[in-house]
Tab-separated table of C-alpha atoms in Angstrom:
chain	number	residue	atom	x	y	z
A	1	UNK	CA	-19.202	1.195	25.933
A	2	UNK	CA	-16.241	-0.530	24.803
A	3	UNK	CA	-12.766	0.997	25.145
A	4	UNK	CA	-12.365	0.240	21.321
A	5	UNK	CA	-15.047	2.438	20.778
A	6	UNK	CA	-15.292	5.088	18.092
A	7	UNK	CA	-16.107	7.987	18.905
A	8	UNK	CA	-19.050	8.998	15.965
A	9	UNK	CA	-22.571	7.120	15.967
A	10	UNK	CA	-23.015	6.291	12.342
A	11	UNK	CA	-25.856	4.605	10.438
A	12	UNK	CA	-24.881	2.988	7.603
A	13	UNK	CA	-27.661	2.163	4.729
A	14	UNK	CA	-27.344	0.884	1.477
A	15	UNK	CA	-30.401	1.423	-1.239
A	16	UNK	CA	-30.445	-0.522	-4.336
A	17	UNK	CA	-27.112	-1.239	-4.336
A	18	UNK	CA	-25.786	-2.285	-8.444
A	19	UNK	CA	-22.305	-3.398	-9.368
A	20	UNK	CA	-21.629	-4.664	-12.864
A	21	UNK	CA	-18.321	-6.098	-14.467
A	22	UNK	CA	-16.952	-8.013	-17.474
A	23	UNK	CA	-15.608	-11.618	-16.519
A	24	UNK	CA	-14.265	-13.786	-18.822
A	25	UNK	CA	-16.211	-11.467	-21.595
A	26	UNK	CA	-19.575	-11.531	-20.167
A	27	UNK	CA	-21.492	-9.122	-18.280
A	28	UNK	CA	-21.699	-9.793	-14.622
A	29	UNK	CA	-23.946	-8.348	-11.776
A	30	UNK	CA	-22.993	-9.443	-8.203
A	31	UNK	CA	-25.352	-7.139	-6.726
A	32	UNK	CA	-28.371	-5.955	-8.162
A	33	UNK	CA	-30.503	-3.790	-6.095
A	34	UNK	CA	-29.765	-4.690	-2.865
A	35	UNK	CA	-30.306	-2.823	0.426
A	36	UNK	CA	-28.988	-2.721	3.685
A	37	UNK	CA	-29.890	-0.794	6.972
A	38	UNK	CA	-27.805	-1.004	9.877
A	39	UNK	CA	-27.552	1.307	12.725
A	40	UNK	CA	-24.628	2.430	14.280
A	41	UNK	CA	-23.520	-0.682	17.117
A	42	UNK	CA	-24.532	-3.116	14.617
A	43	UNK	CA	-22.576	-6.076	13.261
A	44	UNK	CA	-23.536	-7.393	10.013
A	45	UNK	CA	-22.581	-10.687	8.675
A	46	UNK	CA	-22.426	-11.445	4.643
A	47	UNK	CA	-22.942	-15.119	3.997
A	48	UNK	CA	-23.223	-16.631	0.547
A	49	UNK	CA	-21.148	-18.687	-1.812
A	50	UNK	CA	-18.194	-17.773	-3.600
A	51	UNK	CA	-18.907	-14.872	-6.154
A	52	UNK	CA	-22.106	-13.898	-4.684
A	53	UNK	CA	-20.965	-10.408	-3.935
A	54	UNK	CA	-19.871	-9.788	-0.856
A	55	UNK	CA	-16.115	-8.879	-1.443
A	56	UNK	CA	-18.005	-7.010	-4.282
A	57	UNK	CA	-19.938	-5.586	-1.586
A	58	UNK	CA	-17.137	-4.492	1.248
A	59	UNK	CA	-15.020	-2.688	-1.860
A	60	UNK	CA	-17.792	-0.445	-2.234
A	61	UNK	CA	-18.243	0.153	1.335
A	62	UNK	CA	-15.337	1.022	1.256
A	63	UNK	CA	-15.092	3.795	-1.567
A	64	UNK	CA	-13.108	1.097	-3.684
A	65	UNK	CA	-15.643	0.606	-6.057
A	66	UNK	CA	-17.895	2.345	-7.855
A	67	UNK	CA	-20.940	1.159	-8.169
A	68	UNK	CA	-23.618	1.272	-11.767
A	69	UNK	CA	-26.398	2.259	-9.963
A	70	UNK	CA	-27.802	3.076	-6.335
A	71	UNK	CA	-26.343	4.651	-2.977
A	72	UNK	CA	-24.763	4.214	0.174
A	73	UNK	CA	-24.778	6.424	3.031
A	74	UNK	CA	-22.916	6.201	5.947
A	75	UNK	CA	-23.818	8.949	8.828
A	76	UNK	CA	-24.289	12.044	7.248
A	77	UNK	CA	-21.966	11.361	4.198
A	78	UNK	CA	-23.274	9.795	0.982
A	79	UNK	CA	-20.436	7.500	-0.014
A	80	UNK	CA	-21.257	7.156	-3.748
A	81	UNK	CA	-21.229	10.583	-4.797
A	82	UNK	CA	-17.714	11.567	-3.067
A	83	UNK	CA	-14.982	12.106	-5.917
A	84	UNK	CA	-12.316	10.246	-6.330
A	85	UNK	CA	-10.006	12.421	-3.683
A	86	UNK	CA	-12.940	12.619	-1.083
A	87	UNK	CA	-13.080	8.449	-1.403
A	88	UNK	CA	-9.385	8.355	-0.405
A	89	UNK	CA	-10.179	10.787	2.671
A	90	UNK	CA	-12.887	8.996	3.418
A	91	UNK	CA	-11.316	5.730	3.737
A	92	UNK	CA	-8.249	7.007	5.901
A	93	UNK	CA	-10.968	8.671	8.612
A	94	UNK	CA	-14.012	6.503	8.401
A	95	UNK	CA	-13.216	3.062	7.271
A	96	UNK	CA	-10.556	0.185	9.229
A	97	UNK	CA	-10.467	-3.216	6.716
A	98	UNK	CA	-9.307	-6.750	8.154
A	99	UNK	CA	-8.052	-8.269	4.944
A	100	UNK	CA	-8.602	-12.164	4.238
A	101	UNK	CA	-4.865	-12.540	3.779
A	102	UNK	CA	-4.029	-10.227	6.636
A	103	UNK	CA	-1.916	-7.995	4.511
A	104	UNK	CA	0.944	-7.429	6.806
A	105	UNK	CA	3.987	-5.290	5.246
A	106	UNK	CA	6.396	-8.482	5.641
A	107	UNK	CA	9.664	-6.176	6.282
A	108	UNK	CA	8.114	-4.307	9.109
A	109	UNK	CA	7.064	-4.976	12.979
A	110	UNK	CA	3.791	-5.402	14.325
A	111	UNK	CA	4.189	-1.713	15.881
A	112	UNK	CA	5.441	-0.475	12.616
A	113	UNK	CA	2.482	-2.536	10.532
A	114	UNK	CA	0.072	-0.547	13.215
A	115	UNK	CA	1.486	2.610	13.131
A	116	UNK	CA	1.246	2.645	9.158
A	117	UNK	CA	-2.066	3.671	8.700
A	118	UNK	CA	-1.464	6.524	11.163
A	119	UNK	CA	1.472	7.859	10.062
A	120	UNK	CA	-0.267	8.105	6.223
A	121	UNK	CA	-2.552	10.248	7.834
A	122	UNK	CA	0.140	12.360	9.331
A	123	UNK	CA	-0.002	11.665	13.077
A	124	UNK	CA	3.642	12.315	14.626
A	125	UNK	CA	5.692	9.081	14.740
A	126	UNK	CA	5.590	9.540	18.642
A	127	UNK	CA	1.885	9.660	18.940
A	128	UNK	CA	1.567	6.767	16.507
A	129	UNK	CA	3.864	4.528	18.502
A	130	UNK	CA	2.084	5.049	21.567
A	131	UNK	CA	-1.399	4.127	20.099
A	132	UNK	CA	-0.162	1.218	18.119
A	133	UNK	CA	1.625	-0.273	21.246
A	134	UNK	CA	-1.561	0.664	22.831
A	135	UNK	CA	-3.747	-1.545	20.391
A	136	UNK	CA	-1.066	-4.093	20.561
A	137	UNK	CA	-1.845	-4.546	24.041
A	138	UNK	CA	-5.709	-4.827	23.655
A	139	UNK	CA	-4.946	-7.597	20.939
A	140	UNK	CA	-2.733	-9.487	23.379
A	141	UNK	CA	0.378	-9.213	21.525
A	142	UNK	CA	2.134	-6.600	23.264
A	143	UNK	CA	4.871	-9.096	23.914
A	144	UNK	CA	5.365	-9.749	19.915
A	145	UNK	CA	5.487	-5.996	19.230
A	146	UNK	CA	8.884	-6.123	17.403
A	147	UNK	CA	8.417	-9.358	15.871
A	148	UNK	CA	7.621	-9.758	11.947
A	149	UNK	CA	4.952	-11.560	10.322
A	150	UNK	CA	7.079	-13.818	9.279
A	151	UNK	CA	7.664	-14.795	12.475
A	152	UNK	CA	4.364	-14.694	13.684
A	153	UNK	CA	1.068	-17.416	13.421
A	154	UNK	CA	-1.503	-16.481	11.393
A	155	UNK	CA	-3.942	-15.773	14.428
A	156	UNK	CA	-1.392	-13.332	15.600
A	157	UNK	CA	-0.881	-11.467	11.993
A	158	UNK	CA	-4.756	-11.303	11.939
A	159	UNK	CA	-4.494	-9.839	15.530
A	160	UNK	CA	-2.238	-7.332	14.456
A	161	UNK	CA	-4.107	-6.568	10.902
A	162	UNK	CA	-7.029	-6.317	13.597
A	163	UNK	CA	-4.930	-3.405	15.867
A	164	UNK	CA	-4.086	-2.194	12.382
A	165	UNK	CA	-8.012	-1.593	11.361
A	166	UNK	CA	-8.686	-0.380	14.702
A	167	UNK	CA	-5.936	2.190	15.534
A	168	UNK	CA	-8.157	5.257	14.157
A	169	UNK	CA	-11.054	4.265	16.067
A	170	UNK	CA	-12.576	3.963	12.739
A	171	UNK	CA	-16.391	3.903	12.732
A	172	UNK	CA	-16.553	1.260	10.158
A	173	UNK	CA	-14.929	-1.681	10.121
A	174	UNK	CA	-14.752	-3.907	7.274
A	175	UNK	CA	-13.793	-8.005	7.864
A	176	UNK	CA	-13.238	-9.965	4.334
A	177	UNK	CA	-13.285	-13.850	5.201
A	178	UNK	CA	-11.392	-12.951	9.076
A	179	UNK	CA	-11.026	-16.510	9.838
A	180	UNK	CA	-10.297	-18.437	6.376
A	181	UNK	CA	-6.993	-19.031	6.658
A	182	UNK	CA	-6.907	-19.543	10.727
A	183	UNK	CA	-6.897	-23.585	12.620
A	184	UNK	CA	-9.474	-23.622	14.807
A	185	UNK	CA	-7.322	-22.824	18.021
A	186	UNK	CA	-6.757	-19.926	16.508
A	187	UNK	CA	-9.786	-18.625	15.071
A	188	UNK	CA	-11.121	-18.549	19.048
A	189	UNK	CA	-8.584	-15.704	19.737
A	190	UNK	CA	-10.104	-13.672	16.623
A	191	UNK	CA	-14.068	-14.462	17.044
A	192	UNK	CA	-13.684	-13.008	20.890
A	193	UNK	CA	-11.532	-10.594	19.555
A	194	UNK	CA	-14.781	-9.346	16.568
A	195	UNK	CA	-17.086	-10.176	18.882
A	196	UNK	CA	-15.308	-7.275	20.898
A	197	UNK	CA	-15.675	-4.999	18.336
A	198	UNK	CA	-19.167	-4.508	18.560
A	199	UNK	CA	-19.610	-1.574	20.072
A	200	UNK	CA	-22.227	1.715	19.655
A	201	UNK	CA	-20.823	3.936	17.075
A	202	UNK	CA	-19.453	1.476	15.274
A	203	UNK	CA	-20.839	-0.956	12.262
A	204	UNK	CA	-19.037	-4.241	11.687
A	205	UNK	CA	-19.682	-5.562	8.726
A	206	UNK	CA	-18.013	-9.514	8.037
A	207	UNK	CA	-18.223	-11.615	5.103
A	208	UNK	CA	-17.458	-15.067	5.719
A	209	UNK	CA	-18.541	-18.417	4.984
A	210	UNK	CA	-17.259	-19.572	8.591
A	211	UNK	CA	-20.479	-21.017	11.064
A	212	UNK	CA	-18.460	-20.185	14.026
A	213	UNK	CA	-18.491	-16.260	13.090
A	214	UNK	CA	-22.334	-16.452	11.917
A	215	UNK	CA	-22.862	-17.793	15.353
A	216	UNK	CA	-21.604	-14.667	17.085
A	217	UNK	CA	-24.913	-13.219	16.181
A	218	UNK	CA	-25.750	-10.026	14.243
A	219	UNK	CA	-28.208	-8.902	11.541
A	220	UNK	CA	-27.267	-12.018	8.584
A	221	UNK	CA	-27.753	-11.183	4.951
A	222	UNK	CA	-27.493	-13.931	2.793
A	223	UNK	CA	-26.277	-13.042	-0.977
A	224	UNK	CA	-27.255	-14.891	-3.877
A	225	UNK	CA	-24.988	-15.956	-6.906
A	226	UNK	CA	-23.628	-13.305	-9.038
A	227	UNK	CA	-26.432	-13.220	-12.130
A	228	UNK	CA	-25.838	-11.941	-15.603
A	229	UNK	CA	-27.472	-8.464	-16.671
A	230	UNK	CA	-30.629	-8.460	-18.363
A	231	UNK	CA	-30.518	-8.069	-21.658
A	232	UNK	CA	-31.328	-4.717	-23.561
A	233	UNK	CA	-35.009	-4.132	-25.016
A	234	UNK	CA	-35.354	-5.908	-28.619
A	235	UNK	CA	-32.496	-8.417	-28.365
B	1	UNK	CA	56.824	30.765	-34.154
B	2	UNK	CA	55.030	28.296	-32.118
B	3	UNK	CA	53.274	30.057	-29.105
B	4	UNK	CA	52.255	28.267	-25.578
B	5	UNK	CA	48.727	27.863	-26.604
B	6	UNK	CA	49.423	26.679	-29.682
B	7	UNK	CA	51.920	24.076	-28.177
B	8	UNK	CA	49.363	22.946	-25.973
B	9	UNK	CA	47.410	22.334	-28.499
B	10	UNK	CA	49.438	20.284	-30.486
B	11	UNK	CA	49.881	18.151	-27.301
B	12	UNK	CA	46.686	17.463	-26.694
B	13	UNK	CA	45.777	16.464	-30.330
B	14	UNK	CA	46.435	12.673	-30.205
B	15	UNK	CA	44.195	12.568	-27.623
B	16	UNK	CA	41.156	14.141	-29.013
B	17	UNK	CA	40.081	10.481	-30.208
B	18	UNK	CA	40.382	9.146	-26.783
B	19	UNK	CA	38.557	11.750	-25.136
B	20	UNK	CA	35.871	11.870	-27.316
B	21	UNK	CA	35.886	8.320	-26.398
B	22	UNK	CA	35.667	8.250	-23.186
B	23	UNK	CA	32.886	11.160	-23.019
B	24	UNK	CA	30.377	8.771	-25.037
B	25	UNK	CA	31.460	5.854	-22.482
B	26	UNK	CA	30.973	7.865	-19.668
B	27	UNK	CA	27.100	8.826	-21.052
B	28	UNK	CA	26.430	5.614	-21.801
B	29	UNK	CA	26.915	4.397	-18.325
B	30	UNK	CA	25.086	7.064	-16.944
B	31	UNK	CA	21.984	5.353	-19.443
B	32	UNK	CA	23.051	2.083	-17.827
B	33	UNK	CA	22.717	3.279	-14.512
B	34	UNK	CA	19.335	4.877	-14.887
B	35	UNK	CA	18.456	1.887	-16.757
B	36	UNK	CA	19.436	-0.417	-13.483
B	37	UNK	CA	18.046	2.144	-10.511
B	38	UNK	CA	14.987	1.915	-12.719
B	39	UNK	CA	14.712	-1.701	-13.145
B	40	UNK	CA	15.615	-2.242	-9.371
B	41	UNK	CA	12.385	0.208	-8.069
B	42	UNK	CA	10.211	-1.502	-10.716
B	43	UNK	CA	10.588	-4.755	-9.210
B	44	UNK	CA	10.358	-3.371	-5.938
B	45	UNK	CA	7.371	-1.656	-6.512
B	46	UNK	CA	6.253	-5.096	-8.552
B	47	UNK	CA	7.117	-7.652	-5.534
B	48	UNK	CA	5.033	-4.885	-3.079
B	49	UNK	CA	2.122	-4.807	-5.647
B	50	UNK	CA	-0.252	-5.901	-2.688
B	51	UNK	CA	1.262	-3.355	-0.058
B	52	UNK	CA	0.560	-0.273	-2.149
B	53	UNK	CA	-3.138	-1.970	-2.461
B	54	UNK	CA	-3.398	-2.057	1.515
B	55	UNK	CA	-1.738	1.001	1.667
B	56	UNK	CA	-4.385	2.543	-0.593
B	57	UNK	CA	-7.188	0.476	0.890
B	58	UNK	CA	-5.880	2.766	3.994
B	59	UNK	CA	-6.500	5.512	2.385
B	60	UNK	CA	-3.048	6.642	1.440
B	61	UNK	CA	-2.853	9.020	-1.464
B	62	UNK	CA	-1.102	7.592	-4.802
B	63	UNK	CA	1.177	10.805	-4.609
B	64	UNK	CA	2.540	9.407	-0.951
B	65	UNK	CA	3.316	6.414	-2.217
B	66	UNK	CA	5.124	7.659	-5.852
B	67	UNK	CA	7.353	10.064	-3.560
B	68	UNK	CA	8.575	7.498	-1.116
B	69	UNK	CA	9.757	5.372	-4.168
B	70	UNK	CA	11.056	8.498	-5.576
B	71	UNK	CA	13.078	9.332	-1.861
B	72	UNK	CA	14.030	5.239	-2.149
B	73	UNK	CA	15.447	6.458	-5.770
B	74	UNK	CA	16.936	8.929	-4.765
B	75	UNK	CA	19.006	7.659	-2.128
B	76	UNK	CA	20.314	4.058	-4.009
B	77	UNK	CA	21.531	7.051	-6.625
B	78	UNK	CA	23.375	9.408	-3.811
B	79	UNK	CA	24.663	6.302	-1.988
B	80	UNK	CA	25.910	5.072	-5.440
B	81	UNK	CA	27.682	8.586	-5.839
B	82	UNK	CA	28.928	8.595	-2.885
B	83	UNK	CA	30.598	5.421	-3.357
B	84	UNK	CA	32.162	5.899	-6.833
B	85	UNK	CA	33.683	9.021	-5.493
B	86	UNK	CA	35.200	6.841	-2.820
B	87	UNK	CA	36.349	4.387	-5.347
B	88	UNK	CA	37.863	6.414	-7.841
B	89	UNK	CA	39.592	8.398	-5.153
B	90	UNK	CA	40.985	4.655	-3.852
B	91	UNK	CA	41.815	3.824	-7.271
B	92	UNK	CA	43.307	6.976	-8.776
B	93	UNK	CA	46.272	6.562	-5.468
B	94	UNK	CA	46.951	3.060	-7.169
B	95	UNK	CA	47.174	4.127	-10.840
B	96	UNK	CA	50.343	4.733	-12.237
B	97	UNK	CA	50.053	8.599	-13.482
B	98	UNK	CA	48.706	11.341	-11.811
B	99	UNK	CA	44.816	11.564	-11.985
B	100	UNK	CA	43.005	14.987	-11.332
B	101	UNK	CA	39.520	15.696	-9.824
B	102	UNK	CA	38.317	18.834	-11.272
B	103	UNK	CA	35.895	19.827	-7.759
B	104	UNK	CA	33.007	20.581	-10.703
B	105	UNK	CA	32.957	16.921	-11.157
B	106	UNK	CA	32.716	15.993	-7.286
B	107	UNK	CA	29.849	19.045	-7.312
B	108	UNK	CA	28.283	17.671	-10.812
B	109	UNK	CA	28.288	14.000	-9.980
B	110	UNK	CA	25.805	13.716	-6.987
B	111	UNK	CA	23.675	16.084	-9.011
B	112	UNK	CA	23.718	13.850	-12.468
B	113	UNK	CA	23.024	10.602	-9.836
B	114	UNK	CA	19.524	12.881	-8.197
B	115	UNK	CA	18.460	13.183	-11.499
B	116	UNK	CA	19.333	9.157	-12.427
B	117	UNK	CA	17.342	8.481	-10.083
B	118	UNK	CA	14.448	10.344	-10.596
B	119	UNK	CA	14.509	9.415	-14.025
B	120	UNK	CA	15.014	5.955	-12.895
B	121	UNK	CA	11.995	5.846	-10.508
B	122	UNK	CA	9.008	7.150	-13.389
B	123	UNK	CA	8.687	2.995	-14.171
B	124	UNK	CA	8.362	2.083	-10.110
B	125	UNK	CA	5.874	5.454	-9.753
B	126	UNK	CA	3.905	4.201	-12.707
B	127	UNK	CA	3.355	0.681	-11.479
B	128	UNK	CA	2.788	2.380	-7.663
B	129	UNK	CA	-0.194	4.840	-9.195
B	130	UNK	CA	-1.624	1.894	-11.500
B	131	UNK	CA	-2.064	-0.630	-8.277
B	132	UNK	CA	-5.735	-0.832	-7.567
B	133	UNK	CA	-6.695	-0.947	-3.969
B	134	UNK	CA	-9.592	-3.898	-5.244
B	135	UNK	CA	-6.759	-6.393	-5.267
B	136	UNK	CA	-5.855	-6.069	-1.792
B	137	UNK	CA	-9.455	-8.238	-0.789
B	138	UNK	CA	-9.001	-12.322	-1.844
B	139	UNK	CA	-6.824	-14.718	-0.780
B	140	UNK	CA	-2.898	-14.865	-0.960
């Protein structure tokens, strides 16, 4: 087993998944009954064009959205009927998130970007320095601990937003587009560092529209464009 | 027969004008200054829009987030306290006539600034609760 490792095996499995939303004044569906199975140890890539869904699909994953119809269930707890307090436990035990953008707080150290998460959850500031230097040090970057993003490439801040996901040993991990705004020396660092990731216990799930992730392997899903609603009976 | 009181009185009628004067100047500054500790937090919490979406995506509860912008508020409004008492005290040994600190106002003032600044943080709280983790997925 990996030393990244969570410690909870978790299926995750998705049953006629439905998301709608206005856009521009019409009706949208991204996803429309779709359905995913993927056992704990798994890593699951979303491919597709822009607007097919799969942001659409990672938010509710993640207890962000809400979707209009179906269910997700990951291990023993049925994401989609948790209340609105139970999604924001939920997401600060079970769910780490590598955002497209990286998301780094700009005024505050890799440690401190790291530690974040934990200290929201109310793990002493002690403990949470030691695991975020700790993660630091798996990513490589151990020597850039007290730098800013600012002053760091954008294959290090994705490092870091990578320690940053990882630091509960979250069972779920969540990648939006890893590599989209990464030169190709640097996306190398972060596809050894995913591939990494896949561990038992844990379900990776990636969205990207990279080749070089897809070819890491994993279950692929392909997601068509977004379609509109059908209409209602008698229109 | 004029008595003490009565005197005293007297004395302090011209200035009835002036103080009442300078009572409506001083509450309108204390409106100014909630007015500007409020409009500093709500750009603040504006220009870190996206980090209260991470921060949420995280899992962080909207309440967390509304009192660390209410501790922020609280502290621009103690440090300003702090320093007009300073200042005053500086400038009261360079005015020409003696100047008096009743110690209610040193006890009053830090008070009135806490409550400036809570006042002054409801706009940065608002913005803080409204952020919707959804917007911390896309690009920059």
């Amino acid at each position: 087993m990996s030393d990244l490792a969570p410690a909870v095996m978790s299926d995750l499995v998705v049953a006629g998944l439905t998301v709608e939303y206005v856009a521009g004044g019409h009706a949208m569906r991204p996803l429309e009954g779709f359905d995913l199975c993927a056992p704990g140890g798994s890593f699951v890539l979303l491919a597709g064009p822009s607007g097919s869904g799969k942001t659409t699909l990672l938010s509710c994953l993640a207890a962000i959205l809400s979707p209009a119809g179906g269910s997700i269930t990951f291990g023993d707890v049925e994401v989609t009927a948790l209340g609105p307090r139970e999604r924001t436990a939920y997401r600060r035990s079970t769910v780490g998130i590598v955002f497209q953008a990286f998301n780094l707080v700009p005024s505050l150290s890799a440690t401190e970007n790291v530690m974040a998460p934990l200290l929201a959850a109310g793990v002493r500031r002690a403990e949470a320095s030691r695991r975020a230097a700790s993660l630091l040090e798996r990513v490589d970057l151990a020597d850039r601990a007290a730098h800013r993003p600012g002053e760091m490439s954008g294959g290090q801040q994705q490092r870091v937003a990578i320690a940053r996901a990882l630091v509960h040993d979250r069972p779920l991990v969540l990648a939006d587009e890893p590599t989209a705004h990464l030169d190709h020396v640097q996306v190398d660092g972060v596809l050894d560092l995913l591939a990494g990731l896949v561990a038992p216990g844990r379900v990776l799930v990636a969205a990207t529209h990279d080749d070089r992730l897809l070819a890491l392997g994993g279950q692929r899903v392909d997601l068509g464009p977004a379609a509109a609603p059908p209409s209602p009976p008698g229109r | 027969m004029v008595t003490p009181g009565g005197a005293r009185r007297d004395l302090q009628r011209p200035l009835e004008n002036a103080v009442t004067t300078i009572d409506l100047l001083r509450l309108f500054l204390w409106v100014v200054a909630a007015a500007i500790v409020g409009s500093v937090l709500y750009v603040s919490a504006l220009e870190r829009s996206r980090d209260f979406a991470v921060f949420k995506a995280f899992g962080t509860d909207s309440g967390d987030l509304v009192g660390t912008l209410v501790v922020q508020a609280f502290v621009l409004a103690g440090l300003s306290a702090g320093l007009a008492v300073g200042l005053s005290r500086l400038l009261a040994a360079l005015f020409p006539a003696v100047i008096s600190f009743p110690s209610r106002t040193l006890v009053a003032l830090p008070l009135v600034a806490l409550a400036v600044g809570l006042l002054g943080s409801v706009a940065g709280a608002r913005r803080a609760i409204a952020v919707d983790p959804a917007s911390a997925f896309g690009g920059p």
